[in-house]
XYZ file of C-alpha atoms in Angstrom:
143
model
C 85.484 94.565 80.483
C 83.564 97.822 80.392
C 85.389 100.906 81.690
C 82.800 101.343 84.464
C 82.790 97.712 85.663
C 83.373 97.019 89.333
C 84.578 93.621 90.524
C 84.661 93.176 94.285
C 87.540 91.456 96.012
C 86.982 87.736 96.429
C 85.569 87.020 92.959
C 87.829 84.600 91.103
C 89.282 85.902 87.858
C 87.671 83.018 85.931
C 84.180 83.677 87.252
C 84.476 87.463 86.818
C 85.621 87.058 83.205
C 82.834 84.577 82.482
C 80.137 86.862 83.940
C 81.463 89.824 81.986
C 81.475 87.851 78.717
C 77.837 86.789 78.943
C 76.472 90.131 80.112
C 75.376 92.838 77.705
C 77.533 95.887 77.202
C 76.179 97.812 80.186
C 78.486 98.322 83.170
C 78.251 95.648 85.857
C 79.026 95.332 89.525
C 80.195 91.797 90.326
C 80.099 90.689 93.963
C 81.108 87.367 95.538
C 78.705 85.275 97.589
C 79.992 85.021 101.160
C 78.137 83.349 104.030
C 77.201 85.882 106.711
C 77.264 83.106 109.328
C 80.718 81.588 108.869
C 82.419 83.482 106.031
C 82.245 80.411 103.797
C 82.473 80.751 100.019
C 81.193 77.362 98.837
C 77.486 76.800 98.317
C 74.713 74.526 97.123
C 72.004 76.316 95.127
C 68.310 76.094 94.347
C 67.553 78.079 91.185
C 64.843 78.879 88.684
C 64.527 81.506 85.970
C 63.686 84.301 88.385
C 65.629 83.616 91.538
C 68.197 81.758 93.577
C 68.642 80.549 97.123
C 72.032 79.452 98.423
C 72.968 77.121 101.280
C 76.447 77.378 102.765
C 78.422 74.142 102.490
C 80.180 74.972 105.766
C 77.408 75.879 108.215
C 74.177 75.239 106.302
C 72.957 78.860 106.497
C 70.532 79.833 103.754
C 70.203 83.168 101.954
C 68.337 84.474 98.930
C 70.069 86.333 96.102
C 68.849 89.906 95.483
C 65.026 90.047 95.513
C 64.507 86.278 95.064
C 62.727 85.841 98.396
C 59.879 88.113 97.256
C 59.120 85.745 94.353
C 60.038 82.420 95.981
C 56.575 80.856 96.029
C 54.300 78.847 93.770
C 52.351 81.925 92.674
C 55.396 83.188 90.753
C 56.943 79.893 89.613
C 54.392 79.148 86.858
C 55.772 75.683 86.148
C 59.365 76.711 86.839
C 59.871 75.289 90.322
C 63.356 75.733 91.785
C 65.755 72.868 91.294
C 69.215 72.005 92.549
C 72.039 73.508 90.515
C 74.478 70.946 89.224
C 77.630 70.896 87.161
C 77.892 68.574 84.139
C 80.585 66.696 86.132
C 77.985 65.822 88.787
C 79.182 68.156 91.535
C 76.684 70.442 93.257
C 79.130 72.630 95.194
C 80.027 76.036 93.778
C 81.869 79.283 94.224
C 79.316 81.967 93.348
C 79.174 85.591 92.266
C 76.382 87.916 91.220
C 76.610 90.399 88.352
C 74.335 93.399 88.675
C 73.847 95.017 85.265
C 73.380 98.762 85.699
C 71.328 101.117 83.553
C 72.460 104.619 82.574
C 70.555 105.906 85.613
C 72.675 103.695 87.927
C 69.770 101.419 88.810
C 70.120 97.640 88.728
C 68.424 96.336 85.564
C 69.461 92.657 85.544
C 70.675 90.176 88.165
C 72.852 87.318 86.897
C 73.997 84.464 89.138
C 77.213 82.828 87.982
C 78.500 79.616 89.509
C 81.956 78.039 89.234
C 82.227 74.324 90.045
C 84.801 73.534 92.725
C 85.535 70.127 91.159
C 86.345 71.004 87.543
C 86.165 74.822 87.260
C 83.137 74.804 84.910
C 81.426 78.223 84.905
C 77.771 78.747 84.087
C 74.858 81.139 84.439
C 72.268 79.463 86.623
C 69.757 82.291 87.094
C 69.187 85.608 85.340
C 66.283 87.993 85.806
C 65.176 91.534 85.000
C 64.598 94.219 87.611
C 61.941 96.712 86.572
C 61.537 98.882 89.644
C 63.527 101.356 91.716
C 65.252 102.183 93.901
C 67.558 99.175 93.697
C 70.572 100.001 95.873
C 69.511 97.408 98.480
C 69.955 94.612 95.915
C 73.708 95.242 95.647
C 74.264 93.867 99.146
C 72.015 90.811 98.801
C 74.447 88.259 97.414
């Protein structure tokens, strides 16, 4: 872990450690995905290289991760249409957290979506994209 890392309450230790291992050496803020509708923490995901949309397993509410909604159309997909996230065990239900990699200026530079399978505990990075604009504070709440 980096001295300036922040891990919000509700992120499992396994998923937080996994996200920290695969990120570069910049400080990160890791936040759990929590359904605004029902408080659920298990999701099904549609992902591609530049975005992610989650659907709550409990109530079916949908939400985009960070700025994904802005790029969630065919114009930006360029042959990389979103697909359902799946674990090698066959499960499609996940605990999720987002790591926001921060630059020296405090702006978000990368968004990394980590998923942990509820069946077997497998952790993986399912989406990861660069942020090249500012300000970015609004992204930190869009998990």
